[in-house]
Coordinates of C-alpha atoms in Angstrom, one line a residue:
M8 CA 16.7 8.9 45.2
I9 CA 15.3 6.1 42.9
S10 CA 14.5 2.9 44.7
P11 CA 15.3 -0.5 43.3
K12 CA 11.6 -1.1 42.8
Q13 CA 11.3 2.1 40.7
K14 CA 14.3 1.1 38.6
L15 CA 12.8 -2.3 37.9
I16 CA 9.5 -0.8 36.9
G17 CA 11.3 1.7 34.6
A18 CA 13.3 -1.2 33.1
I19 CA 10.1 -3.2 32.5
I20 CA 8.3 -0.2 30.9
T21 CA 11.3 0.5 28.7
G22 CA 11.5 -3.1 27.6
L23 CA 7.8 -3.1 26.7
I24 CA 8.1 0.1 24.7
I25 CA 11.1 -1.4 22.8
A26 CA 9.2 -4.7 22.2
I27 CA 6.1 -2.9 20.9
T28 CA 8.1 -0.6 18.6
A29 CA 10.1 -3.6 17.2
G30 CA 6.8 -5.5 16.6
W31 CA 5.4 -2.5 14.8
V32 CA 8.5 -2.0 12.6
W33 CA 8.6 -5.7 11.8
Q34 CA 4.9 -5.8 10.8
A35 CA 5.2 -2.5 8.8
T36 CA 8.3 -3.9 7.0
Q37 CA 6.5 -7.1 6.1
T38 CA 3.5 -5.2 4.7
R39 CA 5.7 -2.8 2.8
N40 CA 7.7 -5.7 1.3
Q41 CA 4.5 -7.4 0.1
V42 CA 3.3 -4.2 -1.5
V43 CA 6.6 -3.5 -3.2
A44 CA 6.7 -7.0 -4.6
R45 CA 3.3 -6.3 -6.3
L46 CA 3.7 -2.7 -7.2
P47 CA 3.8 -1.9 -10.9
R48 CA 6.3 0.5 -12.4
I49 CA 5.0 4.0 -13.0
P50 CA 3.9 4.2 -16.6
D51 CA 5.1 7.0 -18.9
L52 CA 3.3 10.1 -17.8
T53 CA 4.6 12.3 -20.5
G54 CA 2.0 14.9 -21.5
Q55 CA 0.0 14.4 -18.3
P56 CA -0.7 17.4 -16.0
P57 CA 2.0 18.0 -13.4
A58 CA -0.6 17.7 -10.7
L59 CA -1.4 14.1 -11.7
Q60 CA 2.3 13.3 -12.0
E61 CA 2.9 14.6 -8.5
R62 CA -0.1 12.7 -7.1
I63 CA 1.1 9.4 -8.7
Q64 CA 4.7 10.0 -7.4
A65 CA 3.4 10.8 -3.9
A66 CA 1.2 7.7 -3.8
D67 CA 4.1 5.5 -5.1
N68 CA 6.4 7.0 -2.4
R69 CA 3.8 6.2 0.2
A70 CA 3.4 2.6 -1.1
I71 CA 7.1 2.0 -0.6
S72 CA 7.2 3.6 2.9
L73 CA 6.7 2.0 6.3
T74 CA 3.7 4.3 7.0
G75 CA 0.7 3.6 4.8
P76 CA 1.9 1.3 2.0
L77 CA -1.5 -0.2 1.5
E78 CA -3.1 3.2 1.4
G79 CA -0.6 4.4 -1.1
F80 CA -1.1 1.3 -3.2
A81 CA -4.9 1.8 -3.1
E82 CA -4.5 5.4 -4.1
L83 CA -2.3 4.4 -7.1
S84 CA -5.0 2.0 -8.3
R85 CA -7.6 4.7 -8.2
L86 CA -5.4 7.2 -9.9
Y87 CA -4.4 4.8 -12.7
H88 CA -8.0 3.6 -13.2
A89 CA -9.5 7.1 -13.3
N90 CA -6.9 8.4 -15.7
G91 CA -7.0 5.5 -18.3
Y92 CA -4.0 3.5 -17.2
L93 CA -6.2 0.4 -17.1
E94 CA -3.4 -2.3 -17.5
T95 CA -1.5 -0.7 -14.6
A96 CA -4.7 -0.4 -12.5
K97 CA -5.5 -4.0 -13.2
T98 CA -2.1 -5.0 -11.9
C99 CA -2.7 -2.9 -8.8
Y100 CA -6.1 -4.5 -8.2
E101 CA -4.6 -8.0 -8.6
G102 CA -2.0 -7.1 -6.0
L103 CA -4.5 -5.5 -3.6
A104 CA -6.8 -8.5 -3.9
A105 CA -3.9 -10.8 -2.9
L106 CA -3.0 -8.6 0.0
Q107 CA -6.6 -8.0 1.2
P108 CA -8.5 -11.1 0.1
D109 CA -11.5 -10.2 2.2
N110 CA -12.0 -6.9 0.5
A111 CA -14.4 -7.4 -2.4
R112 CA -13.7 -3.9 -3.7
W113 CA -10.5 -4.9 -5.5
V114 CA -12.0 -7.9 -7.2
H115 CA -15.0 -5.8 -8.3
R116 CA -12.8 -3.0 -9.8
H117 CA -10.6 -5.6 -11.5
A118 CA -13.7 -7.2 -13.0
S119 CA -15.0 -3.8 -14.2
I120 CA -11.8 -3.4 -16.2
L121 CA -12.0 -6.9 -17.6
A122 CA -15.6 -6.3 -18.6
G123 CA -14.6 -3.1 -20.3
F124 CA -12.0 -5.0 -22.4
G125 CA -14.8 -7.5 -23.4
I126 CA -13.4 -10.3 -21.2
T127 CA -16.8 -11.0 -19.6
D128 CA -16.1 -14.7 -18.8
S129 CA -13.1 -13.8 -16.5
A130 CA -14.9 -10.7 -15.1

């Protein structure tokens, strides 16, 4: 038989689990919404290898999910940059810099694109 004390402890533990889960979902939703607001549209990938198209789609799907939106957004930026979609990569870097202002990587990569366009003053 379960004592009243055990019931109370069970209720407290259940309440804590619910509160922690709700907090995680709220935080994950906030992060995802911030990423989605800055996420560029997938450019026309016609003529690109299917493997690249699949990787971009998978990273985009991750960027709009509750699990790993920042990681998906970062992967998209790298894929776009490495494959010559520089305007799209630049948009990603601007968004990532806004979301992670303490991470100099995004500003540096954005500047490398600007310098490549000959916009050295802004870079």
